[in-house]
XYZ file of C-alpha atoms in Angstrom:
295
model
C 32.248 -10.702 -33.294
C 29.089 -9.488 -34.951
C 27.917 -11.655 -37.799
C 26.751 -10.081 -41.035
C 24.738 -11.530 -43.880
C 25.659 -11.333 -47.553
C 22.165 -11.343 -49.001
C 19.478 -9.235 -47.405
C 16.251 -11.118 -46.721
C 12.785 -9.598 -46.613
C 10.262 -11.437 -44.456
C 6.692 -11.798 -45.722
C 4.483 -9.067 -44.224
C 2.312 -11.720 -42.571
C 5.349 -12.972 -40.613
C 6.024 -9.582 -39.067
C 2.321 -9.201 -38.361
C 2.246 -12.632 -36.718
C 5.116 -11.682 -34.390
C 3.508 -8.461 -33.260
C 0.153 -10.152 -32.662
C 1.840 -12.938 -30.693
C 3.594 -10.418 -28.440
C 0.344 -8.489 -27.994
C -1.495 -11.661 -26.999
C 1.097 -13.282 -24.730
C 3.298 -10.452 -23.402
C 1.263 -7.255 -23.414
C 3.864 -5.411 -21.341
C 6.370 -5.879 -24.155
C 3.743 -4.914 -26.703
C 3.503 -1.569 -24.907
C 7.301 -1.302 -24.961
C 7.208 -2.018 -28.701
C 4.872 0.916 -29.328
C 7.535 3.270 -27.907
C 10.413 1.978 -30.026
C 11.830 3.866 -33.025
C 9.934 2.972 -36.199
C 12.914 1.149 -37.722
C 13.291 -1.068 -34.640
C 9.707 -2.172 -33.967
C 9.609 -5.119 -36.355
C 12.930 -6.495 -35.126
C 11.944 -6.011 -31.481
C 8.680 -7.883 -32.094
C 10.594 -10.690 -33.818
C 12.984 -11.031 -30.859
C 10.161 -11.084 -28.325
C 8.116 -13.514 -30.406
C 11.150 -15.802 -30.608
C 11.407 -15.732 -26.811
C 7.717 -16.635 -26.542
C 8.125 -19.546 -28.954
C 10.984 -20.911 -26.858
C 8.970 -20.519 -23.653
C 6.062 -22.429 -25.188
C 8.202 -25.529 -25.713
C 7.965 -26.487 -22.030
C 4.179 -26.087 -22.223
C 3.948 -28.477 -25.160
C 6.106 -31.358 -23.897
C 6.267 -33.526 -20.788
C 9.627 -35.230 -21.315
C 13.075 -33.662 -21.344
C 14.224 -35.681 -24.354
C 11.437 -34.322 -26.553
C 11.922 -30.790 -25.276
C 15.672 -30.996 -25.853
C 15.077 -32.162 -29.438
C 12.818 -29.173 -30.042
C 15.426 -26.814 -28.606
C 18.069 -28.384 -30.839
C 15.813 -27.734 -33.826
C 15.648 -24.066 -32.863
C 19.415 -24.024 -32.343
C 20.051 -25.362 -35.842
C 17.440 -23.000 -37.281
C 19.134 -19.990 -35.668
C 22.522 -21.010 -37.039
C 20.863 -21.313 -40.440
C 19.660 -17.723 -40.230
C 23.268 -16.592 -40.517
C 23.826 -18.513 -43.775
C 22.759 -17.702 -47.345
C 19.629 -19.825 -47.266
C 15.941 -19.287 -46.757
C 14.637 -19.781 -43.210
C 12.158 -22.523 -42.300
C 8.486 -21.851 -43.069
C 7.988 -20.452 -39.611
C 6.770 -16.839 -39.288
C 8.937 -16.014 -36.283
C 12.093 -17.392 -37.866
C 11.284 -15.596 -41.125
C 10.960 -12.294 -39.267
C 14.124 -13.032 -37.316
C 15.981 -13.802 -40.565
C 15.216 -10.272 -41.747
C 16.590 -8.872 -38.495
C 19.752 -10.961 -38.864
C 20.369 -9.977 -42.496
C 19.993 -6.340 -41.552
C 23.012 -7.047 -39.310
C 21.171 -5.994 -36.180
C 21.640 -8.842 -33.737
C 24.442 -11.120 -32.581
C 23.907 -14.859 -32.947
C 25.289 -15.406 -29.436
C 22.271 -13.800 -27.753
C 19.829 -16.018 -29.633
C 21.749 -19.181 -28.795
C 22.050 -18.176 -25.138
C 18.291 -17.746 -24.993
C 17.863 -21.296 -26.272
C 20.394 -22.625 -23.751
C 18.495 -20.905 -20.954
C 15.058 -22.064 -22.054
C 16.350 -25.619 -22.318
C 16.480 -25.559 -18.522
C 12.670 -25.251 -18.551
C 12.194 -28.664 -20.161
C 14.130 -30.331 -17.344
C 11.102 -29.569 -15.159
C 13.222 -29.025 -12.058
C 13.116 -26.334 -9.382
C 16.230 -24.140 -9.030
C 18.518 -25.029 -6.153
C 19.522 -21.463 -5.265
C 18.833 -17.855 -6.193
C 22.193 -17.976 -7.984
C 20.672 -20.610 -10.283
C 17.684 -18.363 -10.935
C 19.977 -15.443 -11.723
C 22.100 -17.526 -14.102
C 18.940 -18.564 -15.932
C 17.701 -14.958 -16.070
C 21.061 -13.800 -17.431
C 20.789 -16.242 -20.336
C 17.131 -15.645 -21.146
C 16.165 -12.123 -20.100
C 19.489 -10.268 -20.132
C 20.297 -11.714 -23.566
C 17.056 -10.193 -24.853
C 18.118 -6.806 -23.510
C 21.622 -7.080 -24.984
C 20.048 -7.877 -28.349
C 17.604 -4.994 -27.969
C 20.495 -2.609 -27.334
C 22.099 -3.883 -30.536
C 18.900 -3.181 -32.452
C 19.292 0.410 -31.310
C 22.917 0.469 -32.432
C 24.214 0.687 -28.859
C 27.343 -1.155 -27.758
C 28.431 0.158 -24.405
C 29.786 -1.599 -21.315
C 27.746 0.562 -18.928
C 24.538 -0.175 -20.820
C 25.407 -3.886 -20.807
C 26.002 -3.753 -17.050
C 22.586 -2.192 -16.531
C 21.006 -4.759 -18.856
C 22.603 -7.632 -16.955
C 21.123 -6.571 -13.621
C 17.798 -5.622 -15.172
C 17.627 -9.016 -16.870
C 18.126 -10.721 -13.515
C 15.472 -8.508 -11.904
C 13.082 -9.362 -14.730
C 13.714 -13.089 -14.482
C 13.240 -13.246 -10.713
C 10.066 -11.173 -10.890
C 8.585 -13.231 -13.700
C 9.400 -16.439 -11.842
C 7.411 -15.196 -8.852
C 4.459 -14.154 -10.982
C 4.512 -17.521 -12.754
C 4.372 -19.434 -9.457
C 0.666 -20.388 -9.751
C 1.130 -21.748 -13.280
C 4.200 -23.719 -12.211
C 2.419 -25.089 -9.138
C -0.370 -26.371 -11.380
C 2.303 -28.582 -12.980
C 3.628 -29.639 -9.544
C 6.730 -27.507 -10.006
C 8.264 -25.058 -7.553
C 9.518 -21.828 -9.132
C 11.522 -20.788 -6.079
C 14.894 -22.069 -4.815
C 14.974 -25.345 -2.935
C 17.518 -24.039 -0.437
C 15.139 -21.231 0.582
C 12.280 -23.697 0.988
C 14.498 -25.723 3.302
C 15.719 -22.623 5.136
C 12.153 -21.562 5.996
C 10.874 -25.066 6.688
C 8.427 -25.118 3.783
C 6.986 -28.559 3.050
C 6.522 -29.915 -0.473
C 2.782 -29.328 -0.187
C 3.195 -25.761 1.062
C 5.570 -25.011 -1.798
C 2.775 -25.757 -4.294
C -0.203 -24.112 -2.575
C -1.177 -20.488 -1.867
C -0.021 -19.114 1.504
C -2.597 -19.094 4.308
C -1.634 -15.581 5.369
C 1.160 -13.008 5.238
C 3.103 -14.893 7.926
C 3.191 -18.246 6.114
C 6.717 -19.647 5.667
C 6.333 -19.730 1.881
C 5.702 -15.971 1.965
C 9.176 -15.504 3.449
C 10.582 -17.375 0.480
C 8.691 -15.160 -1.962
C 9.913 -12.108 -0.048
C 13.578 -13.148 -0.357
C 13.272 -13.684 -4.106
C 11.469 -10.351 -4.533
C 14.162 -8.624 -2.460
C 16.868 -10.023 -4.711
C 14.941 -8.781 -7.752
C 14.564 -5.320 -6.197
C 18.297 -5.184 -5.441
C 19.149 -5.955 -9.071
C 16.654 -3.340 -10.254
C 18.281 -0.663 -8.088
C 21.774 -1.699 -9.201
C 20.765 -1.457 -12.856
C 19.895 2.209 -12.307
C 23.122 3.147 -10.537
C 26.234 4.527 -12.143
C 27.132 7.018 -14.812
C 24.896 8.307 -17.566
C 24.089 5.758 -20.265
C 24.299 6.366 -24.022
C 21.477 8.305 -25.589
C 18.639 5.972 -26.539
C 19.597 3.141 -24.187
C 16.458 3.781 -22.143
C 14.421 2.451 -25.090
C 15.808 -1.020 -24.405
C 15.850 -0.687 -20.624
C 12.397 0.834 -20.088
C 11.176 -2.601 -18.997
C 12.561 -1.529 -15.616
C 9.303 0.374 -15.067
C 7.361 -2.845 -15.655
C 9.534 -4.731 -13.164
C 9.256 -1.933 -10.612
C 5.459 -1.862 -10.858
C 5.132 -5.647 -10.657
C 7.338 -5.788 -7.553
C 5.390 -2.952 -5.930
C 2.174 -4.883 -6.588
C 3.648 -8.008 -5.041
C 4.592 -6.004 -1.954
C 1.073 -4.562 -1.803
C -0.335 -8.085 -1.677
C 2.185 -9.305 0.927
C 4.313 -11.085 -1.701
C 1.539 -13.536 -2.544
C 1.784 -14.292 -6.295
C -1.543 -16.154 -6.148
C -3.503 -12.911 -5.762
C -5.733 -12.614 -8.825
C -5.524 -8.827 -8.838
C -1.913 -9.167 -9.961
C -3.271 -10.363 -13.317
C -5.962 -7.681 -13.623
C -6.048 -6.089 -17.132
C -6.129 -2.667 -15.494
C -2.485 -3.136 -14.580
C -1.587 -2.657 -18.249
C -3.156 0.800 -18.235
C -0.935 1.856 -15.341
C 2.138 0.259 -16.874
C 1.410 1.943 -20.196
C 1.179 5.318 -18.462
C 4.472 4.753 -16.604
C 6.226 3.699 -19.796
C 4.900 6.667 -21.776
C 5.721 9.204 -19.062
C 9.267 7.996 -18.494
C 9.877 7.600 -22.223
C 9.222 11.330 -22.641
C 12.137 12.099 -20.356
C 14.385 9.256 -21.487
C 14.353 7.629 -18.045
C 14.513 3.922 -17.269
């Protein structure tokens, strides 16, 4: 059931500005997506994405699960408070999100699922299987897409099905790209069962592959293949509601990132994957496909 708010709340302009700047700084791909959203959706989209960034930053700021879990519980209580007749905490992202909530644009469930998913990050454990990675991606990345569809006023089972698979594709792809950062913390971002399957040692799991035939590269390839499969599945089926492509256009980002990984033999340590010029290409792909309503 979609929750409504009795009293409409207007966030301070600086809060909305903070959210957009945070997205631009941390997730430039989504900043580009934001530029192509309808004018009445941009602020809410930025608030959602900024909220996701804030949750992701928790694992960067703590080293113990107990402290991270306490921080996640604070966010959980703050989100529940957004749906009551009370002012939000003095936090720019939560203030902007309060405005989105009181405009009756987003379901509380998606926000809480995002917190539940991100709480896995503060356990500082590698996933056991690809199924675990997909379950995490469903909570974190698919929930963002479901909420984005709601911002656009779209409630449709076919659109949700596409969002579910696209969320999984996004999560798997981002996990691969984040491998170097995770390795710097002595964490493996790939499934333990695949490491065992390909005979990858603990040391090899945390260091760049020697060449395209290294066992760890096979692991990266399997994860990328699963992401590609979800991407293709998200695009199959009947025609989606008009406007749904606005929420699902991140598929072009995922497609480009996976193509780049393939170009570099599925080695996420390649520095060219982080080259700023990639944003120019992604921006062009987003703009071109937005013209035709494709995702």
